[in-house]
């Protein structure tokens, strides 16, 4: 990127497959805008639901081998929609403490009781499930956005079945990235989601476009259509964006080399970054590879030193992460080449040894 006239090699985007600037998507967006216009003009259930929306929903459902998918304008809205449609006052949502902010807000807005379990702690989750009232929902990120680690899905599935709970998994950082086919955390874990599993995907990350969707069984998806306030009471996303997302989906499906390139970058980074002094590599197999620094002001100094060397790596501090958990959040994209990684590593070696 060029920021205020200065070139920066970035390691902070969620554009994991390097599709956001893909000329094929730009071309599709433009020609679809010529055909359908720029705005959808109304909500989906009025007359804002165009062919590209419908086809994209069908193709997403087919790709994930589920009954249906429903589009939302953003991931934030998809999370508000899925939680608010399925639970409410008198119900309990048991949620991982490190969940994305939109999931926390979703529960609060739904009126359900929010019970937060220690991060990935199954015993804590189980005891909260056994005490929960009303309809139960387990709510988790598939990949945690600030740590890059994954949820213990196999165990979550078992607990959800045992307690007859919904299991809602936010796959914002997993779809397109995890699994051979890029079908996310369930594929990576070798699991087939059951009838009470709903997955939320965002299109603004690995897909390189904008928008989001919820995928799952026919019945809950029908409830979403009837009840999700962030679906009903908002203008549909521009149909041209949905058309671009259809093409992004076919690229996500067909261009497996992008996931291979990511895996190669991640493996090479982890091997070298494990040797750095004064920062700690976290256990992550995903393109989110944070370097734990601890102290907030030191994290800022490190980010500034990297910026002096032409690199953009953000310092993430409280309240986004817990106190003492400040970090450099490094993320990789299939658009990075090995020479880019070498530049990052040599800059990190120089910056971390300075006082
Ligand atoms: C980015 C993100 C969202 C929100 O998605 P948007 O489409 O950007 O609104 C939701 N959940 C998680 C885990 C995210 O990282």
mmCIF file of C-alpha atoms and ligand atoms in Angstrom:
data_model
loop_
_atom_site.group_PDB
_atom_site.id
_atom_site.type_symbol
_atom_site.label_atom_id
_atom_site.label_comp_id
_atom_site.label_asym_id
_atom_site.label_seq_id
_atom_site.Cartn_x
_atom_site.Cartn_y
_atom_site.Cartn_z
ATOM 1 C CA UNK A 1 0.000 0.000 0.000
ATOM 2 C CA UNK A 2 0.901 3.622 -0.310
ATOM 3 C CA UNK A 3 -0.087 5.500 2.874
ATOM 4 C CA UNK A 4 0.423 9.288 2.943
ATOM 5 C CA UNK A 5 2.888 8.897 0.100
ATOM 6 C CA UNK A 6 4.914 6.187 1.849
ATOM 7 C CA UNK A 7 5.197 2.642 0.550
ATOM 8 C CA UNK A 8 4.243 0.006 3.087
ATOM 9 C CA UNK A 9 4.423 -3.750 2.816
ATOM 10 C CA UNK A 10 1.386 -4.794 4.878
ATOM 11 C CA UNK A 11 0.977 -7.768 7.187
ATOM 12 C CA UNK A 12 -2.360 -6.830 8.716
ATOM 13 C CA UNK A 13 -5.114 -7.426 6.185
ATOM 14 C CA UNK A 14 -7.731 -10.182 6.358
ATOM 15 C CA UNK A 15 -7.475 -10.544 2.574
ATOM 16 C CA UNK A 16 -6.082 -14.035 3.146
ATOM 17 C CA UNK A 17 -6.282 -15.329 -0.407
ATOM 18 C CA UNK A 18 -5.175 -12.087 -2.049
ATOM 19 C CA UNK A 19 -8.511 -11.629 -3.847
ATOM 20 C CA UNK A 20 -9.533 -8.110 -2.774
ATOM 21 C CA UNK A 21 -7.624 -6.521 -5.668
ATOM 22 C CA UNK A 22 -8.114 -9.367 -8.147
ATOM 23 C CA UNK A 23 -8.854 -7.791 -11.569
ATOM 24 C CA UNK A 24 -11.349 -10.559 -12.406
ATOM 25 C CA UNK A 25 -13.516 -9.562 -9.446
ATOM 26 C CA UNK A 26 -13.268 -5.866 -10.323
ATOM 27 C CA UNK A 27 -14.362 -6.598 -13.874
ATOM 28 C CA UNK A 28 -17.309 -8.706 -12.722
ATOM 29 C CA UNK A 29 -18.340 -5.989 -10.263
ATOM 30 C CA UNK A 30 -18.313 -3.354 -13.011
ATOM 31 C CA UNK A 31 -20.230 -5.353 -15.578
ATOM 32 C CA UNK A 32 -22.783 -6.440 -12.975
ATOM 33 C CA UNK A 33 -23.256 -2.794 -11.934
ATOM 34 C CA UNK A 34 -23.978 -1.938 -15.566
ATOM 35 C CA UNK A 35 -26.577 -4.669 -15.695
ATOM 36 C CA UNK A 36 -28.242 -4.366 -12.263
ATOM 37 C CA UNK A 37 -27.407 -0.795 -11.235
ATOM 38 C CA UNK A 38 -25.487 0.229 -8.154
ATOM 39 C CA UNK A 39 -27.961 -0.080 -5.273
ATOM 40 C CA UNK A 40 -30.409 -2.851 -4.439
ATOM 41 C CA UNK A 41 -33.030 -0.205 -3.679
ATOM 42 C CA UNK A 42 -34.826 -2.110 -0.925
ATOM 43 C CA UNK A 43 -34.599 -4.916 1.606
ATOM 44 C CA UNK A 44 -34.485 -8.539 0.387
ATOM 45 C CA UNK A 45 -38.136 -9.240 1.212
ATOM 46 C CA UNK A 46 -39.411 -6.169 -0.653
ATOM 47 C CA UNK A 47 -37.744 -6.055 -4.068
ATOM 48 C CA UNK A 48 -34.027 -5.901 -3.201
ATOM 49 C CA UNK A 49 -33.353 -9.614 -3.727
ATOM 50 C CA UNK A 50 -31.815 -9.987 -7.210
ATOM 51 C CA UNK A 51 -30.689 -13.036 -9.158
ATOM 52 C CA UNK A 52 -27.049 -12.662 -8.032
ATOM 53 C CA UNK A 53 -28.172 -12.771 -4.364
ATOM 54 C CA UNK A 54 -30.277 -15.855 -4.952
ATOM 55 C CA UNK A 55 -27.590 -17.672 -6.943
ATOM 56 C CA UNK A 56 -24.897 -16.787 -4.431
ATOM 57 C CA UNK A 57 -27.020 -18.185 -1.579
ATOM 58 C CA UNK A 58 -27.591 -21.403 -3.526
ATOM 59 C CA UNK A 59 -23.937 -21.770 -4.489
ATOM 60 C CA UNK A 60 -22.735 -21.170 -0.938
ATOM 61 C CA UNK A 61 -25.155 -23.805 0.380
ATOM 62 C CA UNK A 62 -24.031 -26.275 -2.278
ATOM 63 C CA UNK A 63 -20.347 -25.585 -1.576
ATOM 64 C CA UNK A 64 -20.818 -26.176 2.154
ATOM 65 C CA UNK A 65 -23.174 -29.118 1.595
ATOM 66 C CA UNK A 66 -25.971 -27.665 3.705
ATOM 67 C CA UNK A 67 -29.646 -26.992 2.961
ATOM 68 C CA UNK A 68 -29.452 -23.242 2.712
ATOM 69 C CA UNK A 69 -27.488 -20.036 3.142
ATOM 70 C CA UNK A 70 -28.794 -16.530 3.803
ATOM 71 C CA UNK A 71 -26.939 -13.366 2.841
ATOM 72 C CA UNK A 72 -26.373 -10.411 5.142
ATOM 73 C CA UNK A 73 -24.765 -7.075 4.370
ATOM 74 C CA UNK A 74 -21.944 -7.531 6.916
ATOM 75 C CA UNK A 75 -20.647 -10.195 9.275
ATOM 76 C CA UNK A 76 -21.575 -7.990 12.196
ATOM 77 C CA UNK A 77 -25.183 -8.006 11.022
ATOM 78 C CA UNK A 78 -25.154 -11.748 10.303
ATOM 79 C CA UNK A 79 -24.122 -12.392 13.901
ATOM 80 C CA UNK A 80 -26.833 -10.099 15.281
ATOM 81 C CA UNK A 81 -29.318 -11.838 12.984
ATOM 82 C CA UNK A 82 -28.524 -15.456 13.765
ATOM 83 C CA UNK A 83 -28.392 -15.031 17.538
ATOM 84 C CA UNK A 84 -31.418 -12.740 17.770
ATOM 85 C CA UNK A 85 -33.609 -15.024 15.639
ATOM 86 C CA UNK A 86 -32.966 -18.212 17.599
ATOM 87 C CA UNK A 87 -32.798 -17.073 21.227
ATOM 88 C CA UNK A 88 -34.304 -14.325 23.368
ATOM 89 C CA UNK A 89 -35.406 -13.476 26.883
ATOM 90 C CA UNK A 90 -35.383 -16.551 29.144
ATOM 91 C CA UNK A 91 -32.776 -18.359 27.006
ATOM 92 C CA UNK A 92 -29.047 -18.784 27.629
ATOM 93 C CA UNK A 93 -26.101 -18.251 25.302
ATOM 94 C CA UNK A 94 -22.888 -19.830 26.521
ATOM 95 C CA UNK A 95 -20.072 -18.004 24.754
ATOM 96 C CA UNK A 96 -16.292 -18.207 24.626
ATOM 97 C CA UNK A 97 -14.646 -15.296 26.442
ATOM 98 C CA UNK A 98 -12.460 -14.452 23.450
ATOM 99 C CA UNK A 99 -15.308 -14.270 20.942
ATOM 100 C CA UNK A 100 -15.451 -11.418 18.453
ATOM 101 C CA UNK A 101 -17.149 -8.234 19.704
ATOM 102 C CA UNK A 102 -20.070 -8.661 17.290
ATOM 103 C CA UNK A 103 -21.002 -11.958 18.972
ATOM 104 C CA UNK A 104 -20.993 -10.319 22.393
ATOM 105 C CA UNK A 105 -23.206 -7.507 21.105
ATOM 106 C CA UNK A 106 -25.480 -10.031 19.381
ATOM 107 C CA UNK A 107 -26.279 -11.755 22.668
ATOM 108 C CA UNK A 108 -26.831 -8.497 24.502
ATOM 109 C CA UNK A 109 -29.235 -7.273 21.853
ATOM 110 C CA UNK A 110 -31.105 -10.600 21.797
ATOM 111 C CA UNK A 111 -32.117 -10.304 25.453
ATOM 112 C CA UNK A 112 -30.840 -13.822 26.204
ATOM 113 C CA UNK A 113 -28.670 -14.390 29.256
ATOM 114 C CA UNK A 114 -24.952 -14.227 28.368
ATOM 115 C CA UNK A 115 -22.787 -16.782 30.159
ATOM 116 C CA UNK A 116 -19.121 -16.530 29.167
ATOM 117 C CA UNK A 117 -16.824 -19.544 29.572
ATOM 118 C CA UNK A 118 -13.043 -19.441 29.897
ATOM 119 C CA UNK A 119 -11.377 -19.556 26.504
ATOM 120 C CA UNK A 120 -11.691 -23.060 24.979
ATOM 121 C CA UNK A 121 -12.312 -24.490 28.479
ATOM 122 C CA UNK A 122 -14.686 -27.429 27.985
ATOM 123 C CA UNK A 123 -15.240 -28.103 31.686
ATOM 124 C CA UNK A 124 -16.315 -24.544 32.293
ATOM 125 C CA UNK A 125 -18.571 -24.734 29.235
ATOM 126 C CA UNK A 126 -20.126 -27.996 30.379
ATOM 127 C CA UNK A 127 -20.908 -26.752 33.854
ATOM 128 C CA UNK A 128 -22.512 -23.613 32.419
ATOM 129 C CA UNK A 129 -24.543 -25.710 29.970
ATOM 130 C CA UNK A 130 -25.859 -27.875 32.786
ATOM 131 C CA UNK A 131 -27.040 -24.796 34.700
ATOM 132 C CA UNK A 132 -28.462 -22.963 31.664
ATOM 133 C CA UNK A 133 -32.158 -22.093 31.389
ATOM 134 C CA UNK A 134 -34.443 -21.986 28.389
ATOM 135 C CA UNK A 135 -33.159 -22.599 24.888
ATOM 136 C CA UNK A 136 -29.379 -23.110 24.912
ATOM 137 C CA UNK A 137 -26.848 -21.867 22.395
ATOM 138 C CA UNK A 138 -23.094 -22.424 22.297
ATOM 139 C CA UNK A 139 -21.435 -19.517 20.539
ATOM 140 C CA UNK A 140 -17.820 -19.504 19.386
ATOM 141 C CA UNK A 141 -15.368 -18.226 16.830
ATOM 142 C CA UNK A 142 -14.024 -21.056 14.639
ATOM 143 C CA UNK A 143 -10.679 -19.226 14.455
ATOM 144 C CA UNK A 144 -10.080 -16.614 17.158
ATOM 145 C CA UNK A 145 -9.333 -13.316 15.503
ATOM 146 C CA UNK A 146 -6.625 -11.983 17.828
ATOM 147 C CA UNK A 147 -4.861 -15.287 18.656
ATOM 148 C CA UNK A 148 -5.298 -17.262 15.450
ATOM 149 C CA UNK A 149 -5.997 -20.495 17.333
ATOM 150 C CA UNK A 150 -9.031 -22.693 16.679
ATOM 151 C CA UNK A 151 -12.035 -23.833 18.723
ATOM 152 C CA UNK A 152 -12.183 -27.506 19.911
ATOM 153 C CA UNK A 153 -14.987 -28.271 17.478
ATOM 154 C CA UNK A 154 -15.262 -32.044 17.913
ATOM 155 C CA UNK A 155 -15.874 -31.604 21.646
ATOM 156 C CA UNK A 156 -18.231 -28.679 21.108
ATOM 157 C CA UNK A 157 -20.335 -30.797 18.754
ATOM 158 C CA UNK A 158 -20.616 -33.545 21.386
ATOM 159 C CA UNK A 159 -21.595 -31.092 24.124
ATOM 160 C CA UNK A 160 -24.128 -29.354 21.899
ATOM 161 C CA UNK A 161 -25.779 -32.683 21.137
ATOM 162 C CA UNK A 162 -25.775 -33.802 24.744
ATOM 163 C CA UNK A 163 -27.416 -30.605 25.963
ATOM 164 C CA UNK A 164 -29.616 -30.188 22.892
ATOM 165 C CA UNK A 165 -28.099 -26.785 22.203
ATOM 166 C CA UNK A 166 -27.612 -24.738 19.059
ATOM 167 C CA UNK A 167 -23.974 -24.527 18.031
ATOM 168 C CA UNK A 168 -23.170 -21.296 16.203
ATOM 169 C CA UNK A 169 -19.647 -20.985 14.803
ATOM 170 C CA UNK A 170 -18.294 -17.728 13.404
ATOM 171 C CA UNK A 171 -16.093 -18.774 10.471
ATOM 172 C CA UNK A 172 -14.950 -15.266 9.494
ATOM 173 C CA UNK A 173 -11.284 -16.309 9.538
ATOM 174 C CA UNK A 174 -11.809 -19.939 8.516
ATOM 175 C CA UNK A 175 -13.877 -20.063 5.309
ATOM 176 C CA UNK A 176 -11.631 -20.009 2.274
ATOM 177 C CA UNK A 177 -8.594 -20.708 4.444
ATOM 178 C CA UNK A 178 -8.950 -23.864 6.547
ATOM 179 C CA UNK A 179 -9.493 -27.326 5.078
ATOM 180 C CA UNK A 180 -8.257 -28.705 1.741
ATOM 181 C CA UNK A 181 -11.223 -27.153 -0.067
ATOM 182 C CA UNK A 182 -11.308 -24.056 2.116
ATOM 183 C CA UNK A 183 -14.622 -25.075 3.656
ATOM 184 C CA UNK A 184 -13.509 -24.007 7.095
ATOM 185 C CA UNK A 185 -13.114 -25.400 10.585
ATOM 186 C CA UNK A 186 -15.457 -28.368 10.156
ATOM 187 C CA UNK A 187 -13.648 -29.580 7.052
ATOM 188 C CA UNK A 188 -10.274 -29.082 8.764
ATOM 189 C CA UNK A 189 -11.478 -31.123 11.759
ATOM 190 C CA UNK A 190 -13.020 -33.833 9.546
ATOM 191 C CA UNK A 191 -16.512 -33.133 10.901
ATOM 192 C CA UNK A 192 -19.895 -32.875 9.208
ATOM 193 C CA UNK A 193 -22.103 -30.261 10.894
ATOM 194 C CA UNK A 194 -25.480 -31.515 12.138
ATOM 195 C CA UNK A 195 -28.941 -29.965 11.993
ATOM 196 C CA UNK A 196 -28.373 -27.677 14.959
ATOM 197 C CA UNK A 197 -25.099 -26.187 13.718
ATOM 198 C CA UNK A 198 -25.123 -22.774 12.072
ATOM 199 C CA UNK A 199 -22.038 -21.263 10.521
ATOM 200 C CA UNK A 200 -21.446 -17.605 9.837
ATOM 201 C CA UNK A 201 -19.099 -16.631 7.027
ATOM 202 C CA UNK A 202 -17.872 -13.203 6.012
ATOM 203 C CA UNK A 203 -17.190 -12.290 2.400
ATOM 204 C CA UNK A 204 -14.927 -9.329 3.214
ATOM 205 C CA UNK A 205 -12.020 -11.497 4.316
ATOM 206 C CA UNK A 206 -10.790 -14.498 2.296
ATOM 207 C CA UNK A 207 -13.401 -13.858 -0.419
ATOM 208 C CA UNK A 208 -12.066 -10.352 -0.977
ATOM 209 C CA UNK A 209 -15.505 -8.755 -1.503
ATOM 210 C CA UNK A 210 -18.061 -7.626 1.108
ATOM 211 C CA UNK A 211 -21.035 -9.050 2.966
ATOM 212 C CA UNK A 212 -21.655 -12.219 4.930
ATOM 213 C CA UNK A 213 -23.880 -15.262 5.183
ATOM 214 C CA UNK A 214 -25.319 -17.810 7.572
ATOM 215 C CA UNK A 215 -25.344 -21.449 6.414
ATOM 216 C CA UNK A 216 -27.147 -24.442 7.872
ATOM 217 C CA UNK A 217 -30.260 -26.611 7.916
ATOM 218 C CA UNK A 218 -33.504 -25.530 6.219
ATOM 219 C CA UNK A 219 -35.545 -24.964 9.374
ATOM 220 C CA UNK A 220 -33.363 -22.473 11.260
ATOM 221 C CA UNK A 221 -32.558 -20.732 7.974
ATOM 222 C CA UNK A 222 -36.293 -20.221 7.419
ATOM 223 C CA UNK A 223 -36.561 -18.769 10.934
ATOM 224 C CA UNK A 224 -33.791 -16.329 10.025
ATOM 225 C CA UNK A 225 -35.679 -15.259 6.929
ATOM 226 C CA UNK A 226 -38.767 -14.518 9.035
ATOM 227 C CA UNK A 227 -37.138 -13.010 12.102
ATOM 228 C CA UNK A 228 -33.611 -11.705 11.613
ATOM 229 C CA UNK A 229 -34.014 -7.960 12.079
ATOM 230 C CA UNK A 230 -30.662 -7.256 10.402
ATOM 231 C CA UNK A 231 -32.001 -9.093 7.330
ATOM 232 C CA UNK A 232 -35.527 -7.695 7.304
ATOM 233 C CA UNK A 233 -34.957 -4.066 8.120
ATOM 234 C CA UNK A 234 -32.005 -3.126 5.967
ATOM 235 C CA UNK A 235 -31.266 -2.554 2.308
ATOM 236 C CA UNK A 236 -29.870 -5.642 0.560
ATOM 237 C CA UNK A 237 -26.213 -5.451 -0.427
ATOM 238 C CA UNK A 238 -25.662 -4.234 -3.998
ATOM 239 C CA UNK A 239 -26.382 -7.109 -6.419
ATOM 240 C CA UNK A 240 -23.129 -6.382 -8.268
ATOM 241 C CA UNK A 241 -21.233 -7.140 -5.045
ATOM 242 C CA UNK A 242 -23.082 -10.444 -4.771
ATOM 243 C CA UNK A 243 -22.130 -11.189 -8.387
ATOM 244 C CA UNK A 244 -18.469 -10.510 -7.570
ATOM 245 C CA UNK A 245 -18.791 -12.810 -4.533
ATOM 246 C CA UNK A 246 -20.080 -15.602 -6.786
ATOM 247 C CA UNK A 247 -16.912 -15.332 -8.795
ATOM 248 C CA UNK A 248 -14.820 -15.137 -5.613
ATOM 249 C CA UNK A 249 -16.456 -18.389 -4.478
ATOM 250 C CA UNK A 250 -15.456 -20.134 -7.676
ATOM 251 C CA UNK A 251 -11.867 -18.890 -7.231
ATOM 252 C CA UNK A 252 -11.871 -19.998 -3.571
ATOM 253 C CA UNK A 253 -13.016 -23.430 -4.761
ATOM 254 C CA UNK A 254 -10.746 -23.809 -7.768
ATOM 255 C CA UNK A 255 -7.476 -22.100 -6.899
ATOM 256 C CA UNK A 256 -6.135 -24.393 -4.204
ATOM 257 C CA UNK A 257 -2.627 -23.003 -4.821
ATOM 258 C CA UNK A 258 -3.646 -19.959 -2.795
ATOM 259 C CA UNK A 259 -4.127 -22.079 0.336
ATOM 260 C CA UNK A 260 -0.875 -23.895 -0.414
ATOM 261 C CA UNK A 261 0.997 -20.604 -0.692
ATOM 262 C CA UNK A 262 -0.487 -19.502 2.652
ATOM 263 C CA UNK A 263 0.559 -22.743 4.329
ATOM 264 C CA UNK A 264 4.110 -22.372 2.986
ATOM 265 C CA UNK A 265 4.344 -18.788 4.285
ATOM 266 C CA UNK A 266 2.964 -19.788 7.690
ATOM 267 C CA UNK A 267 5.356 -22.723 8.068
ATOM 268 C CA UNK A 268 8.401 -20.648 7.068
ATOM 269 C CA UNK A 269 7.376 -17.785 9.353
ATOM 270 C CA UNK A 270 6.850 -20.037 12.366
ATOM 271 C CA UNK A 271 10.180 -21.736 11.889
ATOM 272 C CA UNK A 272 12.066 -18.436 11.823
ATOM 273 C CA UNK A 273 9.947 -16.379 14.258
ATOM 274 C CA UNK A 274 10.373 -19.005 16.969
ATOM 275 C CA UNK A 275 14.010 -17.817 17.209
ATOM 276 C CA UNK A 276 13.196 -14.158 17.856
ATOM 277 C CA UNK A 277 14.010 -12.724 21.275
ATOM 278 C CA UNK A 278 11.565 -10.696 23.368
ATOM 279 C CA UNK A 279 8.431 -11.798 21.526
ATOM 280 C CA UNK A 280 6.489 -15.034 21.819
ATOM 281 C CA UNK A 281 4.946 -16.968 18.970
ATOM 282 C CA UNK A 282 1.405 -18.190 19.788
ATOM 283 C CA UNK A 283 0.114 -21.675 18.857
ATOM 284 C CA UNK A 284 -1.639 -20.981 15.550
ATOM 285 C CA UNK A 285 -1.942 -22.918 12.303
ATOM 286 C CA UNK A 286 -3.854 -20.082 10.612
ATOM 287 C CA UNK A 287 -2.711 -16.967 8.703
ATOM 288 C CA UNK A 288 -3.157 -15.022 11.964
ATOM 289 C CA UNK A 289 0.304 -15.278 13.557
ATOM 290 C CA UNK A 290 0.491 -12.891 16.506
ATOM 291 C CA UNK A 291 3.781 -12.134 18.228
ATOM 292 C CA UNK A 292 3.041 -11.638 21.900
ATOM 293 C CA UNK A 293 4.930 -8.641 23.322
ATOM 294 C CA UNK A 294 3.085 -8.152 26.631
ATOM 295 C CA UNK A 295 3.650 -4.494 27.398
ATOM 296 C CA UNK A 296 1.474 -2.091 25.367
ATOM 297 C CA UNK A 297 4.066 0.660 24.943
ATOM 298 C CA UNK A 298 6.727 -1.801 23.794
ATOM 299 C CA UNK A 299 4.297 -3.206 21.220
ATOM 300 C CA UNK A 300 3.772 0.333 19.897
ATOM 301 C CA UNK A 301 7.537 0.972 19.726
ATOM 302 C CA UNK A 302 8.043 -2.252 17.787
ATOM 303 C CA UNK A 303 5.276 -1.368 15.343
ATOM 304 C CA UNK A 304 6.882 2.082 14.831
ATOM 305 C CA UNK A 305 10.294 0.550 14.154
ATOM 306 C CA UNK A 306 8.765 -1.795 11.606
ATOM 307 C CA UNK A 307 7.009 1.172 9.994
ATOM 308 C CA UNK A 308 10.387 2.964 9.715
ATOM 309 C CA UNK A 309 11.502 -0.046 7.695
ATOM 310 C CA UNK A 310 8.489 0.187 5.386
ATOM 311 C CA UNK A 311 6.326 -2.492 7.023
ATOM 312 C CA UNK A 312 2.789 -2.197 8.370
ATOM 313 C CA UNK A 313 2.193 -4.571 11.294
ATOM 314 C CA UNK A 314 -0.339 -3.282 13.812
ATOM 315 C CA UNK A 315 0.198 -3.228 17.579
ATOM 316 C CA UNK A 316 -2.952 -4.642 19.177
ATOM 317 C CA UNK A 317 -3.510 -3.418 22.750
ATOM 318 C CA UNK A 318 -6.215 -3.502 25.449
ATOM 319 C CA UNK A 319 -9.204 -3.355 25.305
ATOM 320 C CA UNK A 320 -9.014 -5.416 22.079
ATOM 321 C CA UNK A 321 -6.873 -7.950 23.986
ATOM 322 C CA UNK A 322 -6.560 -8.517 27.772
ATOM 323 C CA UNK A 323 -4.103 -6.364 29.802
ATOM 324 C CA UNK A 324 -0.517 -7.659 29.408
ATOM 325 C CA UNK A 325 -1.529 -9.315 26.139
ATOM 326 C CA UNK A 326 -0.350 -6.616 23.734
ATOM 327 C CA UNK A 327 0.977 -8.025 20.511
ATOM 328 C CA UNK A 328 2.018 -7.490 16.951
ATOM 329 C CA UNK A 329 -0.727 -9.090 14.911
ATOM 330 C CA UNK A 330 0.940 -10.480 11.804
ATOM 331 C CA UNK A 331 -1.397 -11.827 9.135
ATOM 332 C CA UNK A 332 -0.449 -13.461 5.858
ATOM 333 C CA UNK A 333 -2.022 -13.422 2.435
ATOM 334 C CA UNK A 334 -1.545 -15.659 -0.590
ATOM 335 C CA UNK A 335 -0.488 -12.416 -2.303
ATOM 336 C CA UNK A 336 2.706 -12.369 -0.207
ATOM 337 C CA UNK A 337 5.782 -13.907 -1.768
ATOM 338 C CA UNK A 338 8.702 -15.493 0.032
ATOM 339 C CA UNK A 339 10.790 -12.334 -0.497
ATOM 340 C CA UNK A 340 8.124 -10.381 1.404
ATOM 341 C CA UNK A 341 8.384 -12.827 4.281
ATOM 342 C CA UNK A 342 12.193 -12.466 4.255
ATOM 343 C CA UNK A 343 11.820 -8.695 4.532
ATOM 344 C CA UNK A 344 9.475 -9.072 7.497
ATOM 345 C CA UNK A 345 11.765 -11.519 9.260
ATOM 346 C CA UNK A 346 14.933 -9.489 8.867
ATOM 347 C CA UNK A 347 13.118 -6.336 10.060
ATOM 348 C CA UNK A 348 11.765 -8.253 13.057
ATOM 349 C CA UNK A 349 15.281 -9.510 13.915
ATOM 350 C CA UNK A 350 16.634 -5.955 13.842
ATOM 351 C CA UNK A 351 13.740 -4.372 15.760
ATOM 352 C CA UNK A 352 13.356 -6.921 18.536
ATOM 353 C CA UNK A 353 17.021 -6.838 19.632
ATOM 354 C CA UNK A 354 16.956 -3.022 20.084
ATOM 355 C CA UNK A 355 16.216 -1.765 23.607
HETATM 356 C C1 LIG B 1 -14.538 -9.421 10.811
HETATM 357 C C2 LIG B 1 -15.325 -10.255 11.724
HETATM 358 C C3 LIG B 1 -16.707 -10.127 11.807
HETATM 359 C C4 LIG B 1 -17.445 -9.025 11.122
HETATM 360 O O1 LIG B 1 -17.491 -9.193 9.755
HETATM 361 P P1 LIG B 1 -17.765 -7.925 8.843
HETATM 362 O O2 LIG B 1 -18.239 -8.482 7.555
HETATM 363 O O3 LIG B 1 -16.462 -7.203 8.742
HETATM 364 O O4 LIG B 1 -18.819 -7.097 9.547
HETATM 365 C C5 LIG B 1 -17.400 -11.027 12.576
HETATM 366 N N1 LIG B 1 -16.762 -11.997 13.270
HETATM 367 C C6 LIG B 1 -15.418 -12.128 13.235
HETATM 368 C C7 LIG B 1 -14.762 -13.213 14.021
HETATM 369 C C8 LIG B 1 -14.658 -11.257 12.469
HETATM 370 O O5 LIG B 1 -13.345 -11.363 12.446
#
